[in-house]
Tab-separated table of C-alpha atoms in Angstrom:
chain	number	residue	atom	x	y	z
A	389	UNK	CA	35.870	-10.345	3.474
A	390	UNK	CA	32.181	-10.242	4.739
A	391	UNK	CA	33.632	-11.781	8.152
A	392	UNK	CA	35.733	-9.172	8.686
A	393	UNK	CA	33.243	-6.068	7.684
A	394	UNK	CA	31.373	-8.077	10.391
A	395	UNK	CA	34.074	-7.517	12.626
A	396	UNK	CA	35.314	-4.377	11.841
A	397	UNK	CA	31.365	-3.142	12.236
A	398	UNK	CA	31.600	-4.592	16.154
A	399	UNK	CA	34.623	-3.260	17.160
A	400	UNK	CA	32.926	0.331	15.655
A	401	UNK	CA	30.761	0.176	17.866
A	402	UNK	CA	31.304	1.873	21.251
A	403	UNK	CA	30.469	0.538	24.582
A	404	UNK	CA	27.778	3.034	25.435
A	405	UNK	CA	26.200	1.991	21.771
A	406	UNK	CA	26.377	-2.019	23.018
A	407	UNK	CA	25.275	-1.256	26.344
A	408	UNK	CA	22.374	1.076	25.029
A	409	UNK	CA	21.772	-2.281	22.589
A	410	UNK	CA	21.258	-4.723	24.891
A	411	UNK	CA	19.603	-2.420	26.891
A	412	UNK	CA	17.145	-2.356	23.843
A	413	UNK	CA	17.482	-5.823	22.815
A	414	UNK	CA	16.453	-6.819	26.432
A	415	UNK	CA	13.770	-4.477	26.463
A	416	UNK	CA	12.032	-6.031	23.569
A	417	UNK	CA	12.480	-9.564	25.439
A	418	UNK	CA	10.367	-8.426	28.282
A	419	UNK	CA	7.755	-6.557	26.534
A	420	UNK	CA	7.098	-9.163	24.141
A	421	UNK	CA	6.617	-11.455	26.716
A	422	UNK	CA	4.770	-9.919	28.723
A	423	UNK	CA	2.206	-9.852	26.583
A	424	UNK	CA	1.815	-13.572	26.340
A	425	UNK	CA	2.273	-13.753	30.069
A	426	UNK	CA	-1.085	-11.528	30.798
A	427	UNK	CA	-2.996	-12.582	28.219
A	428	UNK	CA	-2.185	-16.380	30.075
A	429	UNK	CA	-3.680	-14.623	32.934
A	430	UNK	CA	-6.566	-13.018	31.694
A	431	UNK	CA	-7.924	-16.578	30.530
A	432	UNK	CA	-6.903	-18.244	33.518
A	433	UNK	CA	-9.067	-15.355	35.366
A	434	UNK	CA	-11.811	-15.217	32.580
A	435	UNK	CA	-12.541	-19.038	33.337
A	436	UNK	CA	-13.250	-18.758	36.478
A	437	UNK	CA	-14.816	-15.149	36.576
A	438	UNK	CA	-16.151	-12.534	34.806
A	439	UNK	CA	-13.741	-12.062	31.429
A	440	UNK	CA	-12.015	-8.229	31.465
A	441	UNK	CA	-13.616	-8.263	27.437
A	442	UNK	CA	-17.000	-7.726	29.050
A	443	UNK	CA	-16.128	-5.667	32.000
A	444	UNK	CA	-14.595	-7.827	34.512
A	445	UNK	CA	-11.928	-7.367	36.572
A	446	UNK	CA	-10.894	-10.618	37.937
A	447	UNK	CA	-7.840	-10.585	36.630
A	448	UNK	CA	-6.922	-7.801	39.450
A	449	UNK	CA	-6.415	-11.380	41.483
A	450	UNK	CA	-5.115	-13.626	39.338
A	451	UNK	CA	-0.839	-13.506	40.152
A	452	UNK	CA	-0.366	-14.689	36.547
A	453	UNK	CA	-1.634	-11.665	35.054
A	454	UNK	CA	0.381	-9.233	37.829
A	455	UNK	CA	3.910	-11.397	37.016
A	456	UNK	CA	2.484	-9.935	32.960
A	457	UNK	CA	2.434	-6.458	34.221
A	458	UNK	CA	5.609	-6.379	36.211
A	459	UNK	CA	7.272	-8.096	32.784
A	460	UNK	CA	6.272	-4.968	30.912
A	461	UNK	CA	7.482	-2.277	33.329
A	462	UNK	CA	10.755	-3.967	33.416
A	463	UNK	CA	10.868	-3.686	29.876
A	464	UNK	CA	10.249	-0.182	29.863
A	465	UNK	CA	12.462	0.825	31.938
A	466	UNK	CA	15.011	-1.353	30.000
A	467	UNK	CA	14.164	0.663	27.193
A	468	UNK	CA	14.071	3.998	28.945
A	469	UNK	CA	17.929	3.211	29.916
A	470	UNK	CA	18.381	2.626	26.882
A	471	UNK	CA	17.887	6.018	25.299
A	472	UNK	CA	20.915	6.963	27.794
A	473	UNK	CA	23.520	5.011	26.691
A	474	UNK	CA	22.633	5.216	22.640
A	475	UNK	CA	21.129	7.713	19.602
A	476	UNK	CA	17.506	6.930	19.572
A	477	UNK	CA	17.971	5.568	15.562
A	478	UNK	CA	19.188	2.643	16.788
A	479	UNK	CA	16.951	1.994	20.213
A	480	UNK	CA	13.881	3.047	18.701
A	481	UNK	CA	13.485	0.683	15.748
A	482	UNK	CA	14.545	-2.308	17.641
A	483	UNK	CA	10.977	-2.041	19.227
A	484	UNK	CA	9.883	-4.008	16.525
A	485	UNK	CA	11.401	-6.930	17.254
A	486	UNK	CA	9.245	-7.261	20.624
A	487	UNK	CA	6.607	-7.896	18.024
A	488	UNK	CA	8.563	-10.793	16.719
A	489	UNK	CA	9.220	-12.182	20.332
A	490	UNK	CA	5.367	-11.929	21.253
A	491	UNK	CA	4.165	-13.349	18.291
A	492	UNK	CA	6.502	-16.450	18.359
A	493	UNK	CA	5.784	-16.995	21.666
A	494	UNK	CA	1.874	-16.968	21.094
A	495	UNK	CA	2.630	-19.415	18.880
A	496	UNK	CA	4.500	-21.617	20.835
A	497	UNK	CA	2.610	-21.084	24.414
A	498	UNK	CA	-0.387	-20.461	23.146
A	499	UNK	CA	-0.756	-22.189	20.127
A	500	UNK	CA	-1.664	-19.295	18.317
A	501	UNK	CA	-0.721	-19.975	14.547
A	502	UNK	CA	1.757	-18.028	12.646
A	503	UNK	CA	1.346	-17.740	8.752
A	504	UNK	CA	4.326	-18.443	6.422
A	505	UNK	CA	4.494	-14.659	5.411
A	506	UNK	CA	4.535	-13.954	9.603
A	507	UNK	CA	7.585	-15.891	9.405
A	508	UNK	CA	8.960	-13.974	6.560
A	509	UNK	CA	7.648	-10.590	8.511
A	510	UNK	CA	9.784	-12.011	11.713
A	511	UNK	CA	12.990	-12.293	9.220
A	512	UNK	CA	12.668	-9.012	7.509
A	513	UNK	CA	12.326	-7.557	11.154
A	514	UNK	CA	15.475	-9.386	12.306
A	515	UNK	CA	17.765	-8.195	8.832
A	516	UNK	CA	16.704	-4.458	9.206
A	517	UNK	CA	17.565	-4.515	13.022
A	518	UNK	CA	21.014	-6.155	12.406
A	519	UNK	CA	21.714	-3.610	9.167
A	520	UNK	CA	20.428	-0.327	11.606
A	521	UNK	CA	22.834	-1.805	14.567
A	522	UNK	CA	25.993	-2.827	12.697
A	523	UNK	CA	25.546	1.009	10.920
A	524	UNK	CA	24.158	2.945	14.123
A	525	UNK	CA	26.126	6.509	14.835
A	526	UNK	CA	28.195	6.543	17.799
A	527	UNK	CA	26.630	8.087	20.937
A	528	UNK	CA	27.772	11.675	20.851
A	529	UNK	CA	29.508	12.511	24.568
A	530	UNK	CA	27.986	14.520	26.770
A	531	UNK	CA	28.813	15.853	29.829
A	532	UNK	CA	26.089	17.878	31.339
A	533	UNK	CA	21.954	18.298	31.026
A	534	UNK	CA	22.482	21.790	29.951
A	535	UNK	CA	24.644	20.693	26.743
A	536	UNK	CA	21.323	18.838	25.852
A	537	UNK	CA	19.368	21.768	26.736
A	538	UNK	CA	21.442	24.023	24.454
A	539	UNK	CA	20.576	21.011	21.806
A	540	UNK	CA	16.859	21.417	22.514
A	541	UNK	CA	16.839	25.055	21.874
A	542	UNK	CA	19.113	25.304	18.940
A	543	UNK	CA	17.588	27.198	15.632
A	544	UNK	CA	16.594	23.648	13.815
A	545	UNK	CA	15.454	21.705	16.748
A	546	UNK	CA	13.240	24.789	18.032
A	547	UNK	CA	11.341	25.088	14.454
A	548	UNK	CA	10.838	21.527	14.425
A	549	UNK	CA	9.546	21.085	18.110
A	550	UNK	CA	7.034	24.458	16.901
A	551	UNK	CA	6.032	22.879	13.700
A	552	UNK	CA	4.625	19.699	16.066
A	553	UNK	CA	2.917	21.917	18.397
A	554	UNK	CA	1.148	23.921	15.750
A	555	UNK	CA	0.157	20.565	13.922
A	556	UNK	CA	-0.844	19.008	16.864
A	557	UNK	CA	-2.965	21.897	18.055
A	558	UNK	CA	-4.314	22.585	14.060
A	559	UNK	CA	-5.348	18.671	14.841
A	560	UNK	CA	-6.942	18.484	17.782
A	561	UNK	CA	-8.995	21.543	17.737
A	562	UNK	CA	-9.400	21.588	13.990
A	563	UNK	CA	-9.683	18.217	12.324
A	564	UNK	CA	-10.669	15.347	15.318
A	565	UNK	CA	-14.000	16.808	16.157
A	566	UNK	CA	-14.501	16.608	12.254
A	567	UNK	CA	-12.641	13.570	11.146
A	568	UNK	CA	-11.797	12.001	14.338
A	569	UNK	CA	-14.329	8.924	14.390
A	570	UNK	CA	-13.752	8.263	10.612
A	571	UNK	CA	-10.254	9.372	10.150
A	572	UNK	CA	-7.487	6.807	11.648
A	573	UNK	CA	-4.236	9.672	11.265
A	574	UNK	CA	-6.053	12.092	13.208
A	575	UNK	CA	-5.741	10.061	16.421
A	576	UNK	CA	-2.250	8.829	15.732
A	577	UNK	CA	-0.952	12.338	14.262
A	578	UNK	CA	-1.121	13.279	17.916
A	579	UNK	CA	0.554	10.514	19.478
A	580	UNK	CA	3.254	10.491	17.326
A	581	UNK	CA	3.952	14.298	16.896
A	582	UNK	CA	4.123	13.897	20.614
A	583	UNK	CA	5.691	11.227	21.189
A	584	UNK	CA	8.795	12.395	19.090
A	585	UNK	CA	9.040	15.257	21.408
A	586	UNK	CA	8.833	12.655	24.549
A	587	UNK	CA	11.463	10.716	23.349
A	588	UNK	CA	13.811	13.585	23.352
A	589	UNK	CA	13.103	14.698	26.797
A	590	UNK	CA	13.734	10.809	28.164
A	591	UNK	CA	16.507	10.555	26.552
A	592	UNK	CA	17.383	14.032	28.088
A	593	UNK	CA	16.641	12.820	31.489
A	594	UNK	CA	18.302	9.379	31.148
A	595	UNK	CA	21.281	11.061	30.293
A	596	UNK	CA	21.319	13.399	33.302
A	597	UNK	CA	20.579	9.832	35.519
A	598	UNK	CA	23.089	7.867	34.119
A	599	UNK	CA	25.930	11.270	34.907
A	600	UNK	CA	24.284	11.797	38.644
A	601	UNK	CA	24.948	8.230	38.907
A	602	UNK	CA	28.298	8.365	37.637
A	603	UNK	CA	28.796	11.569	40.401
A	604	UNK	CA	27.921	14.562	38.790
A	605	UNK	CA	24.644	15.676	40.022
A	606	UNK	CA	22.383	17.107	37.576
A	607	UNK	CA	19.260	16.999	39.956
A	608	UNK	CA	20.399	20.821	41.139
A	609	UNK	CA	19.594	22.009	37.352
A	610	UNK	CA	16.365	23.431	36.182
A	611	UNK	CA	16.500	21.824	32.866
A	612	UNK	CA	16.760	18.493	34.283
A	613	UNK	CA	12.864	19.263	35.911
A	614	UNK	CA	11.999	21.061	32.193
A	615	UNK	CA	12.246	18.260	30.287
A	616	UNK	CA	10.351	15.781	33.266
A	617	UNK	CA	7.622	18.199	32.906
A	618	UNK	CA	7.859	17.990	29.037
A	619	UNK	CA	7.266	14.056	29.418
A	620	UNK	CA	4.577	14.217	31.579
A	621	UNK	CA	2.672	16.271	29.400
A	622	UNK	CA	3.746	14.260	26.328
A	623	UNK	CA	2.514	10.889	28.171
A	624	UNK	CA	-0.400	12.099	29.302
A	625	UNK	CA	-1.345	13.437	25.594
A	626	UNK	CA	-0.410	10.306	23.726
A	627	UNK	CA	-2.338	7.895	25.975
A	628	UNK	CA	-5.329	10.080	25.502
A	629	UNK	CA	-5.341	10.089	21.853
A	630	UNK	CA	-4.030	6.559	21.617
A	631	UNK	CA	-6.853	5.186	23.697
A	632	UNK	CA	-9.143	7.046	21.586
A	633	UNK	CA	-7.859	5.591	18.350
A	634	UNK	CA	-7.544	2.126	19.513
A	635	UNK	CA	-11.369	2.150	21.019
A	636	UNK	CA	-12.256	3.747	17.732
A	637	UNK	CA	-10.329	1.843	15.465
A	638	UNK	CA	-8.914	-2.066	14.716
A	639	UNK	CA	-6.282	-2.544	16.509
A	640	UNK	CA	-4.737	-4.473	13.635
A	641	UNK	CA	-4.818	-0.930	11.788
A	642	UNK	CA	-4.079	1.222	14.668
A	643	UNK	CA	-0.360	-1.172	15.905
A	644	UNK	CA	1.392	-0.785	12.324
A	645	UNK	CA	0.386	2.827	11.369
A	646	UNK	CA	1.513	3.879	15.116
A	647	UNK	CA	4.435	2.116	15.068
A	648	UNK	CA	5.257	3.694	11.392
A	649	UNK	CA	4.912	7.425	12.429
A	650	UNK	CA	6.021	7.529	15.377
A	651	UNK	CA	9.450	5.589	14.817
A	652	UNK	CA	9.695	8.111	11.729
A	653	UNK	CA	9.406	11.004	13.702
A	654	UNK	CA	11.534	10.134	16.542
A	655	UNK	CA	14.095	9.274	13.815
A	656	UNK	CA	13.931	12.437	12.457
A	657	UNK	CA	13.357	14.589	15.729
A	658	UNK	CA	16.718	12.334	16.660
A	659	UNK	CA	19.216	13.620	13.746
A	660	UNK	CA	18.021	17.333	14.188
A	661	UNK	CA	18.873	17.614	17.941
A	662	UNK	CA	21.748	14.739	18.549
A	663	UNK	CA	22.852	15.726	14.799
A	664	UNK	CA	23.411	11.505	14.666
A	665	UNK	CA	24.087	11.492	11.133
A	666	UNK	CA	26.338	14.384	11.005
A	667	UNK	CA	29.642	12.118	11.627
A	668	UNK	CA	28.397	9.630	8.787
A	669	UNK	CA	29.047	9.090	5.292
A	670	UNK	CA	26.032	8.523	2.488
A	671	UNK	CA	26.272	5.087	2.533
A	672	UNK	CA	26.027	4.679	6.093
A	673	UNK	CA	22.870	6.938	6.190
A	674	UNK	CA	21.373	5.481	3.258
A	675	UNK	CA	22.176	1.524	5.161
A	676	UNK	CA	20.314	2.656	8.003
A	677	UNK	CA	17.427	4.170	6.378
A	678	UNK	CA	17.146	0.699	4.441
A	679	UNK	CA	17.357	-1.234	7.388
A	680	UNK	CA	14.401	0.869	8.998
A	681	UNK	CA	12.486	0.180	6.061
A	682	UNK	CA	13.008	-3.410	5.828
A	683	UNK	CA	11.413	-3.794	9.674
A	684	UNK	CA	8.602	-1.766	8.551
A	685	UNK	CA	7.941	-4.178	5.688
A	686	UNK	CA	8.185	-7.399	8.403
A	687	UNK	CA	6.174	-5.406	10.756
A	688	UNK	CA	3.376	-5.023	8.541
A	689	UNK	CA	3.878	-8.536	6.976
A	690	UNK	CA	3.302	-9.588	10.488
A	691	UNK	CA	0.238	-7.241	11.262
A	692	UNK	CA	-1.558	-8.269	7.631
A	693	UNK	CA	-1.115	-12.287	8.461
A	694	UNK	CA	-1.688	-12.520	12.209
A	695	UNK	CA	-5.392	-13.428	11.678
A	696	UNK	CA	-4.261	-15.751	9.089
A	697	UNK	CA	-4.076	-19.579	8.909
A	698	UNK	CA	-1.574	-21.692	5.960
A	699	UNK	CA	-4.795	-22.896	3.277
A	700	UNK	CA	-7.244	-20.515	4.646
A	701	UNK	CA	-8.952	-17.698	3.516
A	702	UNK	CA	-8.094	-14.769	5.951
A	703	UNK	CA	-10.615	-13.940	8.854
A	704	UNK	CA	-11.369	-10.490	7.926
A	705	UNK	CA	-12.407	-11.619	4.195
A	706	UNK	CA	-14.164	-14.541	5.180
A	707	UNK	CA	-16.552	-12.201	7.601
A	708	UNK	CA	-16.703	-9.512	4.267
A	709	UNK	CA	-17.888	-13.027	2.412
A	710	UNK	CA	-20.565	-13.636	5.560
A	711	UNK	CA	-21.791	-10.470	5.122
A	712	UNK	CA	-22.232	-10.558	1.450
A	713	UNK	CA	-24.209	-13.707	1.733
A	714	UNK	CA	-26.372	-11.966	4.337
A	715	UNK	CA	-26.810	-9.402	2.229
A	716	UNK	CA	-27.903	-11.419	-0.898
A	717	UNK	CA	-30.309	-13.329	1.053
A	718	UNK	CA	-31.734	-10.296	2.771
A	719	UNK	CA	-32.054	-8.888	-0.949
A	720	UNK	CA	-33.914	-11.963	-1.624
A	721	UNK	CA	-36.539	-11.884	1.094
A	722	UNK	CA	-36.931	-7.783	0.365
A	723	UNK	CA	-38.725	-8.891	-3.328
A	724	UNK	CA	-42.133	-8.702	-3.153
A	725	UNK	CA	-44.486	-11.628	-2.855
A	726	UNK	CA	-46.173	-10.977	-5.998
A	727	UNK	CA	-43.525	-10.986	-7.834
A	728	UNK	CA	-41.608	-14.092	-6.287
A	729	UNK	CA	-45.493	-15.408	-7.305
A	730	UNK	CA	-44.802	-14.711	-10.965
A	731	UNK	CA	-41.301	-15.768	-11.372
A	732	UNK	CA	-42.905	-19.353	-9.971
A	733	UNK	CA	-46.012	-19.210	-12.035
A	734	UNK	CA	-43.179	-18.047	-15.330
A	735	UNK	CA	-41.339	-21.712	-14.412
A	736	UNK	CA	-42.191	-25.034	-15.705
């Protein structure tokens, strides 16, 4: 019985939903490896130069680290493809498993070590991703940029995209020059109010791509240019406040919370345009949602252990320890002399 729901589940899915999965699925692949690639580099570079952690930048000529960085834009524009072909609740949480890929990797190339619960992270990543893709909604068809327009600027979509804008604006001119240094969701509030918005204009423009491709050119329509503006602007505003929060913040702290919001929002931002869920049963929706909650689980499983080591304490409490010590023994050389001179004289 389970073989066939397997199979049945497959044959569900439709070709743009498979291509727009291993569109995904390879996306994740590069990215993930990239990561190990350049950070090969940058040590190959920082050993014979100045290291890029104090300033250097002799990585610029080390081929390693450029082989890296031509690894990731693949992957990008894997993943940018991807939003074309299908919804963006089934591309966007298989980000996730680019963590998995990088951090296996690390421990395999660079002997990085991965603690039993990162394993169990890397498994609950892999379960949700298969539950989201075997339940994914078909790719609804369209057939012009200006259907998606008409999508953008229906009643629910157009209170939602004004509800971000007022947020992110109450945010930034409000709360960060308040709370911004001591307040991590300030930072990533923005980028991920933002970036919901930018991943409904790609997938806007990858969509009128993949039909000028196909013949029909939708280069000759305003809305095509609209929505390139729209992800511009949306770039440009998360790297800003994402650079911000990651030079302000751990980037242990920053990587989950990011990735949290921000596939949350596009989720949501996702059913109220494409309406994904509207040809769906309960079940299906509640499956999915499950499945994006079990990566979320593994991806902070695999955040919360990556400094750890099997039989060791973890590296964050170990420097809290190291600083209580400090602390104790600082107390102690703060008493007086005097009194250190009685509690001597007070002893046998």
């Amino acid at each position: 019985m389970a073989s066939h729901s397997w199979k049945d589940a497959y044959k569900g899915m439709s070709s743009d939903n498979i291509k727009g999965l291993v569109l995904a699925l390879s996306s994740s692949l590069f990215i993930g490896a990239s990561f190990i690639v350049k950070k090969k580099g940058l040590k190959k570079a920082g050993a014979s130069g100045v290291r890029a952690g104090v300033g250097g930048y002799s990585y610029l000529y080390e081929p390693l680290w450029w082989v890296g960085l031509i690894t990731m834009i693949v992957g990008e524009i894997a993943n940018f493809v991807a939003y074309a072909f299908a919804p963006a609740i089934l591309v966007t949480p298989l980000g996730a498993l680019s963590i998995i890929i990088s951090a296996v990797l690390a421990h395999i190339i660079l002997r990085e070590k991965l603690h039993i619960f990162g394993i169990l992270g890397c498994v609950l990543c892999v379960v949700g991703s298969t539950t989201i893709v075997l339940h994914a909604p078909q790719e609804r068809p369209i057939e012009s940029v200006t259907e998606v327009w008409d999508l953008a600027t229906e009643p629910a979509f157009v209170l939602y995209a004004a509800l971000v804008l007022i947020a992110v604006f109450v945010i930034i001119f409000h709360y960060i020059p308040m709370y911004g240094q001591t307040h991590i969701m300030c930072y990533i509030g923005v980028c991920s109010l933002v970036g919901s918005l930018s991943v409904m204009s790609v997938k806007a423009i990858g969509i009128a791509l993949k039909l000028t491709l196909s013949g029909m050119n939708q280069l000759v329509y305003p809305q095509t240019w609209a929505f390139t503006l729209i992800v511009v602007l949306c770039i440009i505003t998360q790297m800003n406040y994402l650079n911000k929060a990651l030079d302000t913040f751990n980037t242990a702290v920053v990587s989950p919370i990011y990735y949290v919001m921000f596939t949350s929002l596009t989720i949501l931002a996702s059913v109220i345009m494409f309406k994904d869920w509207d040809g769906q049963n309960p079940s299906q929706i509640i499956t999915e949602l499950c499945g994006f909650v079990t990566i979320l689980s593994g991806t902070f499983l695999l955040h919360k252990t990556k400094d750890m080591v099997d039989g060791q304490i973890p590296l964050s409490v170990r420097s809290a320890k190291h600083m209580d010590d400090e602390k104790d023994a600082t107390d102690d050389e703060s008493i007086p002399l005097t009194l250190r001179r009685q509690e001597t004289m007070r002893s046998p």
